[in-house]
CSV table of C-alpha atoms and ligand atoms in Angstrom, one decimal:
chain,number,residue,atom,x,y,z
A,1,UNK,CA,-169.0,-5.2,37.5
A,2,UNK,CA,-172.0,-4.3,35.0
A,3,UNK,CA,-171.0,-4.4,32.0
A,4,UNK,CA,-174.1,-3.3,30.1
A,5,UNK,CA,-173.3,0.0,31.5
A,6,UNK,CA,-169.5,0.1,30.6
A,7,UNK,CA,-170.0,2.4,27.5
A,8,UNK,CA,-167.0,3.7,24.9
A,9,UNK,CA,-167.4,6.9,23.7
A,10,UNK,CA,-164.3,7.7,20.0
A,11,UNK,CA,-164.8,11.7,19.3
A,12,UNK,CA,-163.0,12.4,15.9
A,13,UNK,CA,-160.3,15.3,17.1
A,14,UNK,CA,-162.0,17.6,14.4
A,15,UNK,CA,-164.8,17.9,17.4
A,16,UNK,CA,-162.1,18.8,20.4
A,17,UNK,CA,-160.2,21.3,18.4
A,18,UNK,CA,-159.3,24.4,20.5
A,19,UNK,CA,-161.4,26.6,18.2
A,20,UNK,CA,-164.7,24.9,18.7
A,21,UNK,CA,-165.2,25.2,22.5
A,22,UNK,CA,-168.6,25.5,22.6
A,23,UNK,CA,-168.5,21.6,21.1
A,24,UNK,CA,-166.2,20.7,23.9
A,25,UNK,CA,-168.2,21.9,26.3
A,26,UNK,CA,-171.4,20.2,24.3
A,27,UNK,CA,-169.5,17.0,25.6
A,28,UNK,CA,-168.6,17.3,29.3
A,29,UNK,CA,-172.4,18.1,29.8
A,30,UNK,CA,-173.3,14.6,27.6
A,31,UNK,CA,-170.4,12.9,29.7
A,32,UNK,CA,-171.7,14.3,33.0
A,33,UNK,CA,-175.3,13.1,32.3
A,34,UNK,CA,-174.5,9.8,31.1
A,35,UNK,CA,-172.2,9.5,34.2
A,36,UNK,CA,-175.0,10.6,36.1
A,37,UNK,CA,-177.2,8.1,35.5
A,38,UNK,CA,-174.4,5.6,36.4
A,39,UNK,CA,-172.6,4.8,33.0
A,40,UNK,CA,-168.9,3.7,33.2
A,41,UNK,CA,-167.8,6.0,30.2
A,42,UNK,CA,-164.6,5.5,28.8
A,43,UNK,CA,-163.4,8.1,25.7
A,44,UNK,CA,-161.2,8.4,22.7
A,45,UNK,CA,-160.3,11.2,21.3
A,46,UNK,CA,-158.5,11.8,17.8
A,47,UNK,CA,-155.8,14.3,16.3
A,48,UNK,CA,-158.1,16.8,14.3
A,49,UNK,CA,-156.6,19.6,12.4
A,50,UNK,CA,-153.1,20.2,15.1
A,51,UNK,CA,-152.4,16.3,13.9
A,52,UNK,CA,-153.0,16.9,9.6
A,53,UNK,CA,-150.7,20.3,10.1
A,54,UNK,CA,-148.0,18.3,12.1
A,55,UNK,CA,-148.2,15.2,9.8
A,56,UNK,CA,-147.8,17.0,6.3
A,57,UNK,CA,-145.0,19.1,7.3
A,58,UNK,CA,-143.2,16.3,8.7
A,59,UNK,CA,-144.0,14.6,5.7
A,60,UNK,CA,-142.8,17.0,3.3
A,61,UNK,CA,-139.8,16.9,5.7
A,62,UNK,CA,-139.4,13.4,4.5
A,63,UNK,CA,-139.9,11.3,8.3
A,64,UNK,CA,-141.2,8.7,8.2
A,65,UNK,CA,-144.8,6.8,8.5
A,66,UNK,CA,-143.8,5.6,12.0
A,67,UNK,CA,-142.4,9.1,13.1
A,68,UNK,CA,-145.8,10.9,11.6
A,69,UNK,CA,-147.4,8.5,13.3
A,70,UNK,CA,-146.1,9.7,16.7
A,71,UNK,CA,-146.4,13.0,16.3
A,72,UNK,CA,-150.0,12.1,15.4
A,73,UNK,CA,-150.5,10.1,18.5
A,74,UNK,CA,-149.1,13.3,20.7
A,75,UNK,CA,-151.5,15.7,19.0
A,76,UNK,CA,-154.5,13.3,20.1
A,77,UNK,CA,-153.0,13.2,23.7
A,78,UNK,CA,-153.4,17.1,23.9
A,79,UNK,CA,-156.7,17.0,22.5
A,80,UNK,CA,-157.2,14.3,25.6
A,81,UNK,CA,-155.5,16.3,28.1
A,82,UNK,CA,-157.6,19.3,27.1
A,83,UNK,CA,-161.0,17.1,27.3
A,84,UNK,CA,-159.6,15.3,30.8
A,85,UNK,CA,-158.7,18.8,32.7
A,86,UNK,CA,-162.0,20.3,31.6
A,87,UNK,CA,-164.0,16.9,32.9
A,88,UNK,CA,-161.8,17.9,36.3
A,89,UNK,CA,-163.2,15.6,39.4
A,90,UNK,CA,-165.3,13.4,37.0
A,91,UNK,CA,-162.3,12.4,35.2
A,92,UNK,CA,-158.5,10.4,35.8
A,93,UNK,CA,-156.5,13.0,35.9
A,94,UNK,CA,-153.6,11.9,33.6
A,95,UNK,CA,-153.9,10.6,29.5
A,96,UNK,CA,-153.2,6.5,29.3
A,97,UNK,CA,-150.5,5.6,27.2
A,98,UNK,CA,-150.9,2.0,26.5
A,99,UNK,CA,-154.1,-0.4,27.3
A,100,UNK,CA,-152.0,-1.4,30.3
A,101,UNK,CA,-152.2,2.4,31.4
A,102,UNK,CA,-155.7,2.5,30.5
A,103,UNK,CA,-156.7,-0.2,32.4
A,104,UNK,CA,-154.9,0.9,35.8
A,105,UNK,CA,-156.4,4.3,35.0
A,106,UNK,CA,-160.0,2.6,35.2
A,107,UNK,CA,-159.7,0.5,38.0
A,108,UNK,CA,-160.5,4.1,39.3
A,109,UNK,CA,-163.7,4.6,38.2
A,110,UNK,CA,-163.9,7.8,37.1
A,111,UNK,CA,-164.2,8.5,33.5
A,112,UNK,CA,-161.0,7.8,31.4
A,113,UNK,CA,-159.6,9.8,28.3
A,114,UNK,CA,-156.8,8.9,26.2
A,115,UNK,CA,-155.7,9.5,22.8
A,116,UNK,CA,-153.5,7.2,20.5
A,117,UNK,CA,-151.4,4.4,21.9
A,118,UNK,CA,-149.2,3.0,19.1
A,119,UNK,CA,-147.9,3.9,15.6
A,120,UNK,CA,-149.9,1.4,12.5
A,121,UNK,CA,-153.3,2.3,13.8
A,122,UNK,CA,-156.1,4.6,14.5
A,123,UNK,CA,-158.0,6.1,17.0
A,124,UNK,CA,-160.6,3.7,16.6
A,125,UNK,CA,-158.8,0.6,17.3
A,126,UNK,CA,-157.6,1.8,20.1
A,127,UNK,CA,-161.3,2.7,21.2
A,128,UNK,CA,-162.1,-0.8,20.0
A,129,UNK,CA,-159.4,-2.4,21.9
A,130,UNK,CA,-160.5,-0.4,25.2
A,131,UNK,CA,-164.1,-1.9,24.5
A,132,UNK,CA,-163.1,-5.6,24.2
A,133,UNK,CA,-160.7,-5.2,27.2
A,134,UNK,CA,-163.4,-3.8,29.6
A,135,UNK,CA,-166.1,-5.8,28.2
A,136,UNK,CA,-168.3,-2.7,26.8
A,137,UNK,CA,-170.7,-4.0,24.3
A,138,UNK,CA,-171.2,-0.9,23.0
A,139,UNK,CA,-168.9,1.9,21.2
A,140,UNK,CA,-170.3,4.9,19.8
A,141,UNK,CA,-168.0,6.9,17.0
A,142,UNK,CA,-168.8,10.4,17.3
A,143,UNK,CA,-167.8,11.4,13.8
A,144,UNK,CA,-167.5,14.0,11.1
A,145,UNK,CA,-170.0,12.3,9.0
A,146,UNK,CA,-173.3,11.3,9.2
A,147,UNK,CA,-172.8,7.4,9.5
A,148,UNK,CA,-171.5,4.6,7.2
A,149,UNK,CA,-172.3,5.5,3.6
A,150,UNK,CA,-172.1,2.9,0.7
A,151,UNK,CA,-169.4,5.1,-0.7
A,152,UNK,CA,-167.4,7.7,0.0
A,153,UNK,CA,-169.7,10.8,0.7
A,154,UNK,CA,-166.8,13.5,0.5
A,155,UNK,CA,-166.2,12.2,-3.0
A,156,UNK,CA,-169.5,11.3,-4.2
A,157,UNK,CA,-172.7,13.4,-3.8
A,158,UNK,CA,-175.0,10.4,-4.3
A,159,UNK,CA,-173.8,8.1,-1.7
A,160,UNK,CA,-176.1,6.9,0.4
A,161,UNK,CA,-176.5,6.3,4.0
A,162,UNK,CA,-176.7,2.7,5.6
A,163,UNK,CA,-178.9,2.6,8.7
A,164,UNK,CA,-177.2,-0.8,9.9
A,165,UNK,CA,-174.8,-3.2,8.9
A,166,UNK,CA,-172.9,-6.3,9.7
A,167,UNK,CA,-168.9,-6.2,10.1
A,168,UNK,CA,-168.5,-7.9,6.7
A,169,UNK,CA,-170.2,-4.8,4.5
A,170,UNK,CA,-168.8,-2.5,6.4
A,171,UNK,CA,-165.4,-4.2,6.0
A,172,UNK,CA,-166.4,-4.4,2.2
A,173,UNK,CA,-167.2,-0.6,1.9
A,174,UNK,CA,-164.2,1.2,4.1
A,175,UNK,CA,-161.3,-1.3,3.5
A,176,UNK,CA,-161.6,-2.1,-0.4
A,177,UNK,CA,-157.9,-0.8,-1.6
A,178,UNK,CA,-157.1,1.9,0.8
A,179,UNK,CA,-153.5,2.3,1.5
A,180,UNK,CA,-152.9,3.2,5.0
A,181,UNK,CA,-150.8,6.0,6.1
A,182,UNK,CA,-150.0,8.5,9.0
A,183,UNK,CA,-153.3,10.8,9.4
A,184,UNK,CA,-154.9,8.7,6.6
A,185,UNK,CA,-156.7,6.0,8.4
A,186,UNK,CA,-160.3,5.8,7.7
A,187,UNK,CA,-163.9,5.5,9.5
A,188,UNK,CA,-162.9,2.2,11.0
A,189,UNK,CA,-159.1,0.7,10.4
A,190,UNK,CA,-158.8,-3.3,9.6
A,191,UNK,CA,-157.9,-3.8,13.2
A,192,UNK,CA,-161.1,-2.0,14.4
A,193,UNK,CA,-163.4,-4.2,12.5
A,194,UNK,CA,-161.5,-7.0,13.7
A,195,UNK,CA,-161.9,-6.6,17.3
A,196,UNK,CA,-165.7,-5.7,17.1
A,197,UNK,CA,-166.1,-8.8,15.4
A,198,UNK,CA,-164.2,-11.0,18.0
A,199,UNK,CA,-165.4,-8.8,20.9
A,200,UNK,CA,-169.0,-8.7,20.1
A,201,UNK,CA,-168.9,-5.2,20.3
A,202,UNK,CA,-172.0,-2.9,18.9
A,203,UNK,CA,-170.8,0.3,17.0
A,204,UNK,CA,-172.9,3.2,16.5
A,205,UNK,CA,-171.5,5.8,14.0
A,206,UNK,CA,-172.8,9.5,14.9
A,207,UNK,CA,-172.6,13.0,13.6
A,208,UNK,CA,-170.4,14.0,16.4
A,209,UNK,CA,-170.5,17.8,15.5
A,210,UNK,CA,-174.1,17.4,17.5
A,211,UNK,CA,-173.0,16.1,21.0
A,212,UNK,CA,-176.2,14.9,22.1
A,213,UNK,CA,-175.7,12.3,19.1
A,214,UNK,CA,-174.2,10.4,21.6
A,215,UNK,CA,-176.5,10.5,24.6
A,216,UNK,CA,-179.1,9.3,21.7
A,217,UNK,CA,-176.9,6.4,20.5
A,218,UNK,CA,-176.2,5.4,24.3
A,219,UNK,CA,-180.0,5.2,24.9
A,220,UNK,CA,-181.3,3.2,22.4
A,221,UNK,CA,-181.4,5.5,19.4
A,222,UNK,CA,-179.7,4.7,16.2
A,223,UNK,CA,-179.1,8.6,15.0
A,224,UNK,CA,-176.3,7.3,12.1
A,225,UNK,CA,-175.3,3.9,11.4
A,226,UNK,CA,-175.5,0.8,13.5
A,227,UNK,CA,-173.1,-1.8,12.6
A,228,UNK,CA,-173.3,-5.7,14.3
A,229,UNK,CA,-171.1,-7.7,15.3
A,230,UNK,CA,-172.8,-10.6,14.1
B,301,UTP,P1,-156.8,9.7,14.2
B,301,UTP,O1,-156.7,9.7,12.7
B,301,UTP,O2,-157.3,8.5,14.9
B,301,UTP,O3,-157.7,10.9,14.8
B,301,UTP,O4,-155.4,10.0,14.9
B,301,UTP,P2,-158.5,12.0,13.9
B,301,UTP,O5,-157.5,12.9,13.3
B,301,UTP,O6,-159.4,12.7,14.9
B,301,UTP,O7,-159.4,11.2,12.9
B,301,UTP,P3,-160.9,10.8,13.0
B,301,UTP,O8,-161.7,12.0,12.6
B,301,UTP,O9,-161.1,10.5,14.4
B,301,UTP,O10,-161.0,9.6,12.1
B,301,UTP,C1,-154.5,11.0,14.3
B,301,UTP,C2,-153.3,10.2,13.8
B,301,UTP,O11,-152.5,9.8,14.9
B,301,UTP,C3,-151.9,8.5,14.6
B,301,UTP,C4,-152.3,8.2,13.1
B,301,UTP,O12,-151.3,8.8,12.3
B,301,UTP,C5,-153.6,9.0,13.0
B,301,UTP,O13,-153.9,9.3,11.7
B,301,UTP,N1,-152.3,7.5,15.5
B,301,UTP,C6,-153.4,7.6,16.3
B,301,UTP,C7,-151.5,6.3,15.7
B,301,UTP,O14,-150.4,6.2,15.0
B,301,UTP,N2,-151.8,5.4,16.6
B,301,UTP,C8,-152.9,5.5,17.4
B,301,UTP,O15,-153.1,4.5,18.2
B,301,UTP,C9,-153.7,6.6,17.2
């Protein structure tokens, strides 16, 4: 198999809400076209706004990290199965529920979507994991911000941005003395960072409000942040 063409695509859920179906929409053309031109695409998609809503009222309900967890992780399925029945043809029709189930549903080749797989993690590790296990060397994070900043942009005006970086500063700005928890889990998690570091794996951090961010990043462009491996 070629596996400079094995790509992984992580859409923040903000992006696949039900209320911004023009963005949707944005994305099955980018998909499509990259699929086209004979990229092995798979995608991960978050939680968004359904996962928040469910994970503070459970919270206030007093469940705990682990149960918020899962009802995060069946918000971002949704978003997935939303994403993989609008795909149709192009896509496994069904949302992966481990790497296991991933990696059955990409023996396939079509295009595979998936949302969370485990409680203690994001997203993104899981669309790290996906990348190590089918040898992509490249992941692009389609986000709600710009790219990797050298502090938090949402609380400070003056951050800047950072065009590239290496695993260690990025590690350095996004871990620092965060305190994980159900719907809280940053940019990139611990366990992300790890397994782009061990995989090799390129990440390129996009504004993923602009679908064709992506198609950029997957051709060359660096339209955010590129962080390396090594
Ligand atoms: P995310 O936080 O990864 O998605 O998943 P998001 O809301 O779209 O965030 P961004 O914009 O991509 O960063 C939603 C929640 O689902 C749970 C976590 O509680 C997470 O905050 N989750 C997700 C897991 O517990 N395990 C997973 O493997 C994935």
């Amino acid at each position: 198999m070629n596996h400079s063409k094995s790509i992984v695509v992580k859409i923040s859920g903000k992006w696949i809400n039900p209320d911004k179906p023009e963005i949707i929409g944005g994305y099955a053309r980018v998909l499509k076209k990259l699929h086209e031109e004979g990229y092995r695409i798979a995608v991960v998609v978050g939680g968004g706004r359904v996962a928040r809503e469910y994970i503070t009222a459970g919270r206030k309900l007093g469940l705990s990290e682990a149960m918020l967890d899962l009802m995060g992780i069946a918000a971002t399925r949704l978003n997935a199965m939303l994403f993989t029945v609008i795909l149709d043809d192009l896509a496994y029709q069904g949302v992966p529920r481990s790497l296991d189930e991933f990696m059955e549903a990409w023996s396939t080749g079509k295009i595979v979507i998936c949302g969370g797989f485990q409680p203690g993690q994001s997203t993104n590790a899981v669309s790290a994991l996906i990348a190590e296990a089918i040898g992509a060397k490249l992941l692009v994070n389609a986000t709600t911000v710009q790219g990797l900043y050298d502090k938090d942009p949402n609380k400070h005006p003056d951050a800047k941005l950072i065009k590239e970086a290496s695993v260690e500063e990025t590690y350095r700005i996004l871990i620092g003395e965060q305190h994980y928890a159900a719907g809280g889990y940053e940019l990139m998690d611990p366990l992300s960072l790890m397994i782009i570091k061990r995989g090799k794996i390129t990440v390129k951090i996009v504004y993923g409000g602009n679908p064709e961010n992506v198609y950029k990043a997957v051709k060359g462009e660096n339209p955010g942040t590129t962080i390396k491996p090594e």
